[in-house]
Coordinates of C-alpha atoms and ligand atoms in Angstrom, one line a residue:
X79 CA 8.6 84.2 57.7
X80 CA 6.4 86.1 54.7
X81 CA 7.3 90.1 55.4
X82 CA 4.1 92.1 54.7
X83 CA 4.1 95.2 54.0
X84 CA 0.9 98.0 52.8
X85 CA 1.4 100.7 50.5
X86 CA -0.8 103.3 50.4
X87 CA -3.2 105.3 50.5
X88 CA -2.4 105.8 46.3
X89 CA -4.5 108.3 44.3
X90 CA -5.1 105.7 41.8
X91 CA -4.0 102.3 41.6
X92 CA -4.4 101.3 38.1
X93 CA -4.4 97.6 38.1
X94 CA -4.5 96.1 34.4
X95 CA -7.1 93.5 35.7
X96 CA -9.4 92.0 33.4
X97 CA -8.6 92.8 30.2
X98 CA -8.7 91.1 27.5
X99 CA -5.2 90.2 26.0
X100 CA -6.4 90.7 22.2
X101 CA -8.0 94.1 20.5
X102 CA -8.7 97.3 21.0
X103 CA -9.1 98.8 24.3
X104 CA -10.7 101.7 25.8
X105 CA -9.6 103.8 28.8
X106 CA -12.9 102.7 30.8
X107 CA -12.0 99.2 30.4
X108 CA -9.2 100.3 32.8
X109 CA -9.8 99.3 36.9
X110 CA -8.6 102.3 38.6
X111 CA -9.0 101.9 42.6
X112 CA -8.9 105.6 43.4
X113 CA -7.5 106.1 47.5
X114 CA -6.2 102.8 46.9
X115 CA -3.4 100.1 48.4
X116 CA -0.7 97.3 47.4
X117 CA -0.6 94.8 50.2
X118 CA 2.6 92.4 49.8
X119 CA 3.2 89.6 51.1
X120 CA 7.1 89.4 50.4
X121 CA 8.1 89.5 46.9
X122 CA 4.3 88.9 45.9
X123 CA 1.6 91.2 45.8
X124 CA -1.1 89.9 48.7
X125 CA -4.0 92.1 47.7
X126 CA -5.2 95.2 46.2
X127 CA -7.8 97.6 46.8
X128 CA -9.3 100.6 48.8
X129 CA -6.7 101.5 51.5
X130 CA -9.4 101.8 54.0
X131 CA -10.2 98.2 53.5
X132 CA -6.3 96.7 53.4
X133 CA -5.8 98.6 56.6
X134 CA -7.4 96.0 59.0
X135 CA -5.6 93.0 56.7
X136 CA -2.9 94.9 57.4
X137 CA -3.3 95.3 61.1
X138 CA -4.4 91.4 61.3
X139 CA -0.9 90.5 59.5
X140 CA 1.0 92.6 61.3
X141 CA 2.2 94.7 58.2
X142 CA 4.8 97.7 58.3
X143 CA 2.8 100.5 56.7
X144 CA 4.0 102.8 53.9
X145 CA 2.9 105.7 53.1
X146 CA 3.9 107.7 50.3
X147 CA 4.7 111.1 50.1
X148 CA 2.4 113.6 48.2
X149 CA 0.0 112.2 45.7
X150 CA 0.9 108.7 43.9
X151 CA -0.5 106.9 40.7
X152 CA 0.2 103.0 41.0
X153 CA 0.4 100.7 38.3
X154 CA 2.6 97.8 37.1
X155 CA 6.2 98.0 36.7
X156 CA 6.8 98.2 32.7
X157 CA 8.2 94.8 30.7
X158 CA 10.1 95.7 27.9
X159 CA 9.9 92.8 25.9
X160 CA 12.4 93.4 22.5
X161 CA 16.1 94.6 23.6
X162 CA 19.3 94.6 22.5
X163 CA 21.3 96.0 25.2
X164 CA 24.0 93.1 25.3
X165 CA 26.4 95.1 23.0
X166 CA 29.7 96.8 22.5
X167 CA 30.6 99.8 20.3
X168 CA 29.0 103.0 19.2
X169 CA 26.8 103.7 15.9
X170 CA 26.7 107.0 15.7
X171 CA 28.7 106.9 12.2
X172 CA 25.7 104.5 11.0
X173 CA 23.3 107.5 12.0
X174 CA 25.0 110.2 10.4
X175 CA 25.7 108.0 7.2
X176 CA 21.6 107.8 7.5
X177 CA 20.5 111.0 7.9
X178 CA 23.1 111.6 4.8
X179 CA 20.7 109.7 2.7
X180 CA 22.6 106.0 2.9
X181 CA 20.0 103.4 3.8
X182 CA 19.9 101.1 6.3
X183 CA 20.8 97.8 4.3
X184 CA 23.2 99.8 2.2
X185 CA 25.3 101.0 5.0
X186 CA 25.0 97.2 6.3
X187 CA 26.2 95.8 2.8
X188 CA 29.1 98.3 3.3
X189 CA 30.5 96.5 6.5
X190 CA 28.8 99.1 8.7
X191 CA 25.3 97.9 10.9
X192 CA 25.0 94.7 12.3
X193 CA 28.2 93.3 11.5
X194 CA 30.2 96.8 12.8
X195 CA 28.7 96.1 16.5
X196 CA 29.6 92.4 15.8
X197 CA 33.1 93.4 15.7
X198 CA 33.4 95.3 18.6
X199 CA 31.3 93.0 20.9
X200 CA 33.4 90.2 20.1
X201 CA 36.3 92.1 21.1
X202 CA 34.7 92.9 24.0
X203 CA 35.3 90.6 27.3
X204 CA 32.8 88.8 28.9
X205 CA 32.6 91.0 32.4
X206 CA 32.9 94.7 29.6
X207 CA 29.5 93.1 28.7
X208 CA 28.0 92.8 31.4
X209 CA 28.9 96.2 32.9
X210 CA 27.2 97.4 29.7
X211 CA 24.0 95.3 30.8
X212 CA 23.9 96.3 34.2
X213 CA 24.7 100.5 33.1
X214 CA 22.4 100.0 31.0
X215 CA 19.3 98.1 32.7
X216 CA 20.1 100.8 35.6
X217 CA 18.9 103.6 32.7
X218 CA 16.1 101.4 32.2
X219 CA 14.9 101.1 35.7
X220 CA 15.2 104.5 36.6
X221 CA 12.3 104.8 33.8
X222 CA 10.1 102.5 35.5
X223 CA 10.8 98.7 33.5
X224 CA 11.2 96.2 36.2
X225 CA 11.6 93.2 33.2
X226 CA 14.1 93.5 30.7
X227 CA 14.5 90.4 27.6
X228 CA 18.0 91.1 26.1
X229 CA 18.9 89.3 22.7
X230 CA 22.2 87.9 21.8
X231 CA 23.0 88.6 18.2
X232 CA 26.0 90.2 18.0
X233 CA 28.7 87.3 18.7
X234 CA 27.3 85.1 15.5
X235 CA 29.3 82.3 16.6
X236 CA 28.7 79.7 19.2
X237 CA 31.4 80.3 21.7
X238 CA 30.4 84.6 21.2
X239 CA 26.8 84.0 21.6
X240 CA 27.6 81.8 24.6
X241 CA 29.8 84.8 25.9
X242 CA 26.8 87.0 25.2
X243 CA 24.3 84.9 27.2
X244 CA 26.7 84.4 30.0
X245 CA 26.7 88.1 30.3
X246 CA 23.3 88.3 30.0
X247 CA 23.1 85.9 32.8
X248 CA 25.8 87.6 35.1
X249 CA 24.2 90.7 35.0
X250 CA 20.7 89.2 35.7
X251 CA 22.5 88.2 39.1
X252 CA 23.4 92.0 39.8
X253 CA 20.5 94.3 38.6
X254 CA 17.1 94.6 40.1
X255 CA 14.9 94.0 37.2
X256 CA 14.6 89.9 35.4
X257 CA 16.3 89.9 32.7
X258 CA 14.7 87.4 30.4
X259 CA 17.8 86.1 27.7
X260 CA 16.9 85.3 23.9
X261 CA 19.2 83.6 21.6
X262 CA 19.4 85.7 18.2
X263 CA 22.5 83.7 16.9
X264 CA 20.0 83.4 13.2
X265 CA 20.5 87.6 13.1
X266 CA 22.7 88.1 10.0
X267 CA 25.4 85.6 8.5
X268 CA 28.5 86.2 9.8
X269 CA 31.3 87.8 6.9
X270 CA 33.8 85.7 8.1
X271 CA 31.5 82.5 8.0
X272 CA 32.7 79.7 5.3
X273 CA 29.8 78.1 4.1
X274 CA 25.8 79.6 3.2
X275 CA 23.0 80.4 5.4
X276 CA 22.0 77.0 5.8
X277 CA 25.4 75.6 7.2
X278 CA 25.3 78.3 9.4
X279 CA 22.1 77.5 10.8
X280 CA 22.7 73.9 11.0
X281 CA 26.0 74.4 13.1
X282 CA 24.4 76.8 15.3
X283 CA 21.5 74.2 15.7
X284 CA 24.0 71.3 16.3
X285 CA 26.6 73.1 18.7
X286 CA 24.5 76.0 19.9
X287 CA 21.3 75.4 21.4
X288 CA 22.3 72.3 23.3
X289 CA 24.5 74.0 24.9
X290 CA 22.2 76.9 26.0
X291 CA 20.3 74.0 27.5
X292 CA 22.8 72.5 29.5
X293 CA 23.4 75.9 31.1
X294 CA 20.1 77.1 31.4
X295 CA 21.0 80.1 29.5
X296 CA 17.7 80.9 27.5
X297 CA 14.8 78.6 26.2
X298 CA 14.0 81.5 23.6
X299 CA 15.3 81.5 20.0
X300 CA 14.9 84.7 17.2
X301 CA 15.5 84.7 13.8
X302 CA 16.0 88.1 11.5
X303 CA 13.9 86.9 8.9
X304 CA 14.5 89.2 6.0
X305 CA 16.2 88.4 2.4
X306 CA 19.5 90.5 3.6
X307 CA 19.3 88.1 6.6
X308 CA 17.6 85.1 7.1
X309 CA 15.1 83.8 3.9
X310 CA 12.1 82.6 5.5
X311 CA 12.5 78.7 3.6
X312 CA 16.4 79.1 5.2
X313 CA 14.8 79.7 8.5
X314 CA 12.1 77.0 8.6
X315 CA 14.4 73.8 9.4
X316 CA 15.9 76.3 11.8
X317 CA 13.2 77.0 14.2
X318 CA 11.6 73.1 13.7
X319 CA 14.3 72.2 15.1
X320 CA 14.8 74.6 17.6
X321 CA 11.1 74.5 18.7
X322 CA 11.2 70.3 18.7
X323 CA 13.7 70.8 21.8
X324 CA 11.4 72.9 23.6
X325 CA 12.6 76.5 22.7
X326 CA 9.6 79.4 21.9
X327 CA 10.0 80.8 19.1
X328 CA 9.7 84.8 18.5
X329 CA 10.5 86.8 15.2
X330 CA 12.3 89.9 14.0
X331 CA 9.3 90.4 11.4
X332 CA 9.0 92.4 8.3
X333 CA 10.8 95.0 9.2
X334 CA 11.4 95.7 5.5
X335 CA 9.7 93.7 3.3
X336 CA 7.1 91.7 4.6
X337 CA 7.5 87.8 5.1
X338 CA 8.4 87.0 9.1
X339 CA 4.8 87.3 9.9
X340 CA 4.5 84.1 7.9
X341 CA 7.3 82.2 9.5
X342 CA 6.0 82.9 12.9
X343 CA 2.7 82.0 12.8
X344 CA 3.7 79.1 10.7
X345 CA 5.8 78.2 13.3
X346 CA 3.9 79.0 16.8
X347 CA 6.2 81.8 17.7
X348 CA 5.2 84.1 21.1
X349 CA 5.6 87.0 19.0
X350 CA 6.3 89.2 15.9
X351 CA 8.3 92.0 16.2
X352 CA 9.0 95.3 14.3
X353 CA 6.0 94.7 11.4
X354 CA 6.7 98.4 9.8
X355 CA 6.7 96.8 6.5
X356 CA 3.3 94.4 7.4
X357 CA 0.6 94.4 4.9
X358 CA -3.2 93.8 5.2
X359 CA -2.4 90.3 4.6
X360 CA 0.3 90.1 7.3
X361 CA -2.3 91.8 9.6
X362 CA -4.9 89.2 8.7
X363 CA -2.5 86.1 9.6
X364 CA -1.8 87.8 12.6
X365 CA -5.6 88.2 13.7
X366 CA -6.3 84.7 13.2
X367 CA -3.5 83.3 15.5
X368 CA -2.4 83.8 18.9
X369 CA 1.3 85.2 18.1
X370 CA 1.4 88.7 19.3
X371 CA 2.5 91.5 17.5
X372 CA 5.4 94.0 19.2
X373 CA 5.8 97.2 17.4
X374 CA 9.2 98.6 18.2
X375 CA 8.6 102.6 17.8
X376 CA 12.2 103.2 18.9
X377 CA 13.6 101.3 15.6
X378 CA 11.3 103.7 13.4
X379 CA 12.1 106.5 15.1
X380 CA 16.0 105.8 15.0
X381 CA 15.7 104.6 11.0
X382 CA 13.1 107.4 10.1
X383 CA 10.6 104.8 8.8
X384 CA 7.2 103.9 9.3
X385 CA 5.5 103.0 12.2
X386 CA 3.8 99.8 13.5
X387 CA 0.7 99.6 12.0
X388 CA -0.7 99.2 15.7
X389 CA -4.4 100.6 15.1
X390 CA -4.8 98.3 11.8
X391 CA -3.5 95.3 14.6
X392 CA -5.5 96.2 17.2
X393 CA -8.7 96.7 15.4
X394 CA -7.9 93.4 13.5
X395 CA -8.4 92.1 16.8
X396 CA -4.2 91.0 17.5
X397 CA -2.5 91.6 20.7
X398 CA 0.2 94.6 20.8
X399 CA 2.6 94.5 23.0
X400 CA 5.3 97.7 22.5
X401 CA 8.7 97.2 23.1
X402 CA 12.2 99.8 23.1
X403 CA 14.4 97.0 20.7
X404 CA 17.0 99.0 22.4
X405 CA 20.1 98.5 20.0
X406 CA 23.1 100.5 18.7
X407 CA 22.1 100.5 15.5
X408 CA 18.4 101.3 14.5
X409 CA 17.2 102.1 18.2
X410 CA 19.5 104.1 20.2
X411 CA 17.6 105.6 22.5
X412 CA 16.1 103.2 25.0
X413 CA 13.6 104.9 26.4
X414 CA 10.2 102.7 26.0
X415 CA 7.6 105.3 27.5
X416 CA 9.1 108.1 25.1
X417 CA 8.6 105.6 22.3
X418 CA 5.1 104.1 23.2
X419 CA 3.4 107.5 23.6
X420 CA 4.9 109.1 20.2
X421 CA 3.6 106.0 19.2
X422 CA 0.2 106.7 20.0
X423 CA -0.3 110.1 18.9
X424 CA 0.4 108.7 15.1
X425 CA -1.2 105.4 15.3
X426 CA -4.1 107.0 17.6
X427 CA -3.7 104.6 20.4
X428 CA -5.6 104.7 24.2
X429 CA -4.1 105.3 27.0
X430 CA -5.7 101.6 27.9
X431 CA -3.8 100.3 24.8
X432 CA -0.2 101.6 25.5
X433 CA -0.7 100.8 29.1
X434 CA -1.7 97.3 28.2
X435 CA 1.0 97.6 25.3
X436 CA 3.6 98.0 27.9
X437 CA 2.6 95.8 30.7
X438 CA 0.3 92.8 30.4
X439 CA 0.5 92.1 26.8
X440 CA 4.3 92.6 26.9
X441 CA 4.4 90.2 29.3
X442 CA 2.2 87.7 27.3
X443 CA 4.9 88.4 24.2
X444 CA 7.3 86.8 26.5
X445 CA 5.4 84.0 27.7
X446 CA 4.9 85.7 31.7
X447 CA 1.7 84.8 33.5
X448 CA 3.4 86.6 36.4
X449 CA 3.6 90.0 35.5
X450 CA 2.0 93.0 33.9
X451 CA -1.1 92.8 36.2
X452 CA -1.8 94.1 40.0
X453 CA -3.6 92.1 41.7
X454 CA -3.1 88.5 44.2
X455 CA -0.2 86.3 43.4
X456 CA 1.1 88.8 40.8
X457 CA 4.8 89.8 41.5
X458 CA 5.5 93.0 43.3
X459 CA 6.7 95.1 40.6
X460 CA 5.1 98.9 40.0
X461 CA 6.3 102.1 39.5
X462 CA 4.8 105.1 41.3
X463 CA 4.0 108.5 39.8
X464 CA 3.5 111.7 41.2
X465 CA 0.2 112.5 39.8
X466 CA -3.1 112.4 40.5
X467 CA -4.5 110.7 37.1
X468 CA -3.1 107.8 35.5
X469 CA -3.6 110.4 31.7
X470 CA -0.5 112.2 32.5
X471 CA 1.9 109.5 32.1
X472 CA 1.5 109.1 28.5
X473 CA 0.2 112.7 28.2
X474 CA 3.8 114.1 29.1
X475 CA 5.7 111.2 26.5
X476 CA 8.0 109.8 28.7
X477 CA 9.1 113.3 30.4
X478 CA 7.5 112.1 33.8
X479 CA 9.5 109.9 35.6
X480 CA 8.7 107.8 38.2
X481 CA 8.5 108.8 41.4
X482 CA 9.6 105.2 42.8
X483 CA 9.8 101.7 41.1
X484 CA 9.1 99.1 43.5
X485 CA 10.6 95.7 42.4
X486 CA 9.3 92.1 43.8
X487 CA 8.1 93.7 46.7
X488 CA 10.9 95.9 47.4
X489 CA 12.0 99.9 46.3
X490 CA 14.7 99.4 44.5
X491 CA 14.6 103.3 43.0
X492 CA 13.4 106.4 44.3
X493 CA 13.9 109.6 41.9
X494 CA 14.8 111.4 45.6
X495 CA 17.2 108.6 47.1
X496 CA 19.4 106.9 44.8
X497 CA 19.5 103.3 45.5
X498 CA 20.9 102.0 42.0
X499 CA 24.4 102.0 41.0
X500 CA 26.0 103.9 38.2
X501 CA 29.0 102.6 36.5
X502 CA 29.7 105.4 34.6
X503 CA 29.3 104.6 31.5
Ligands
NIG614 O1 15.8 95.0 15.8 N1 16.8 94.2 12.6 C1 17.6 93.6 13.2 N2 18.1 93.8 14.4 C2 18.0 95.0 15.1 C3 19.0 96.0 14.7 C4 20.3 95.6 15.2 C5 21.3 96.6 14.8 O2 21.2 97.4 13.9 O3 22.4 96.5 15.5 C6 16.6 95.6 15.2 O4 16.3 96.6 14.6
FE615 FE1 15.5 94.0 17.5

């Protein structure tokens, strides 16, 4: 039998409703049901709007009422839709090396980066991984993001990318959030591989992705598409093939030097990620295709390089979704609200656009109709802050916390009672 339940009365409920999911955004497009109410209907959200209206629904279905304590600003749980948190190993020798004045690929072409963290995951066992995933999606939740994706990446060989994924998928079993796997098997070419890019590719293609499908592991593919990587004409037979069984596509893009943009919309990818490097021209293919762009702040805060250019996107008319890409290596720090508002104050983004950036268009970059919004047949998932005005969140750059982060209908974290589990990590 369907459990209802009302929440409320909420100072605000900010619900995400109606907007559109390309171009700029102001803070009055935002519907924001002051003395407002969630009403579930188990793990889905029944209806929302003024309390004193979901009161007699509530009374007709026989709902438990909750209230909260003290004023409470509603809105949807955050997606983080670019992570990396499947990984063993520290890189805190990579970040001293860079704030030496070593670069980024030249520390990589010196066996540090990518292929370091390589080493150590694959050393790693299955069930270490996923009590890195689950530590580390508990951090995440406890700041309020109630869907997680997680890449692979770090294995670079079919059997270690299959261990990744199955820790991916073991952990999505323990922790509250979704945790929405992505292959990233095309993210560098392994040292120890005998053969080029392309042979790579083509044995990943041919003992690989099958594979994934016949254990339901992911139906998303990425590709580092960068010369010290993947070359976008390596790449191309690569995701044809990968998209001709069904996968979606989505793209570590021009992080460097532009060219991913190209490959993605040539190739109907969901998104394009990173895009510090984008030019005009990258910003123009975007706008005239439905790939969305996700700028990862955290990678250009942990590099030191450029942002994003989000305001040139969003005034192009794309669709920005904003996303942690937490990772050892350029983006340490995991914490997506932190990220998104430092974001804002140098790209000069609304409030309505890291909101949206965070929620609804995050949860279009990873192809989720389900998310992102509150409002009937959405999934349960919000966070509630103790405030009176949705402003402050961003205002205070991640330093307010969420109060409670509700979860398919259900509080799985309150910043009074803890209900999540530390590992100690
Ligand atoms: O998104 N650029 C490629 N991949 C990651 C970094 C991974 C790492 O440095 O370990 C990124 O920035
Ligand atoms: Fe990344």
């Amino acid at each position: 039998m369907t459990k209802y339940r009302l929440l409320g009365p909420l100072e605000q409920v900010v619900t995400m409703a109606g907007l559109p999911l390309k171009g700029p955004l102001n803070d009055d497009q935002l519907v924001v049901i002051t003395k407002g109410g969630i009403l579930l209907a188990g793990e889905k959200i029944h209806s929302v709007g003024k309390f004193s209206d979901l009161i007699k629904t509530a009374g007709e279905l026989n709902a438990e009422v909750t209230e909260p304590e003290g004023p409470m600003v509603c809105l949807p749980g955050w997606v983080d839709a670019h992570t990396h948190i499947c990984f063993h190993g520290s890189r805190a020798r990579d970040y001293a090396l860079r704030n030496a004045g070593k670069s980024y690929l030249e520390i990589a072409k010196q066996g540090g980066g990518i292929w370091d963290t390589v080493t150590h995951t694959r050393s790693a066992s299955q069930q270490e991984l996923t009590a890195g995933i689950i530590f580390r999606a508990g951090e995440l939740l406890k700041k309020g993001v109630t869907t997680v994706e997680v890449k692979s990446g770090y294995g670079l060989t079919p059997d270690e990318e299959l261990k990744m994924l199955r820790a991916v998928h073991a952990a999505d079993q323990e922790v509250a959030q979704d945790l929405i796997a992505t292959c990233l098997a095309a993210h560098i070419l392994p040292r120890d591989y005998d053969g080029d890019h392309g042979d790579y590719l083509s044995e990943i293609s041919a003992r690989l992705l099958p594979q994934l499908q016949a254990e339901a592991l992911t139906n998303r593919i990425d590709a580092f598409v960068e010369e010290e990587a993947f070359s976008s004409s390596v790449i191309a037979p690569y995701f044809h093939n990968a998209k001709s069984m069904g996968f979606q596509l989505t793209v570590h893009a021009d992080q460097f030097t532009p060219g991913g943009t190209a490959v993605a919309v040539e190739h109907g990818a969901l998104s394009a990620d990173h895009l510090e490097a984008s030019t005009d021209r990258e910003v123009s293919l975007l706008s005239q295709s439905d790939v969305i762009a996700v700028a990862l702040p955290g990678a250009s805060i942990g590099l030191g390089c450029s942002f994003t250019p989000a305001r040139k996107l969003l005034d192009a008319g794309c669709s920005l979704a904003i996303a942690s890409d937490w990772n050892p290596g350029s983006a340490p720090m995991g914490d997506l609200l932190v990220q998104a508002s430092v974001l804002a104050t140098f790209e000069k983004l609304t409030n309505a656009e890291v909101l949206a950036g965070i929620t609804i268009r995050a949860a279009g970059a990873l192809g989720l109709q389900d998310r992102g919004e509150l409002g009937e047949g959405f999934i349960g998932d919000f966070n509630l802050y103790a405030t009176d005005h949705y402003r402050e969140i961003c205002y205070h750059q991640g330093a307010l916390r969420p109060g409670e982060v509700w979860k398919r209908g259900r509080r799985v974290f309150s910043s009074k009672e803890k209900i999540t589990t530390d590992h100690g990590f």
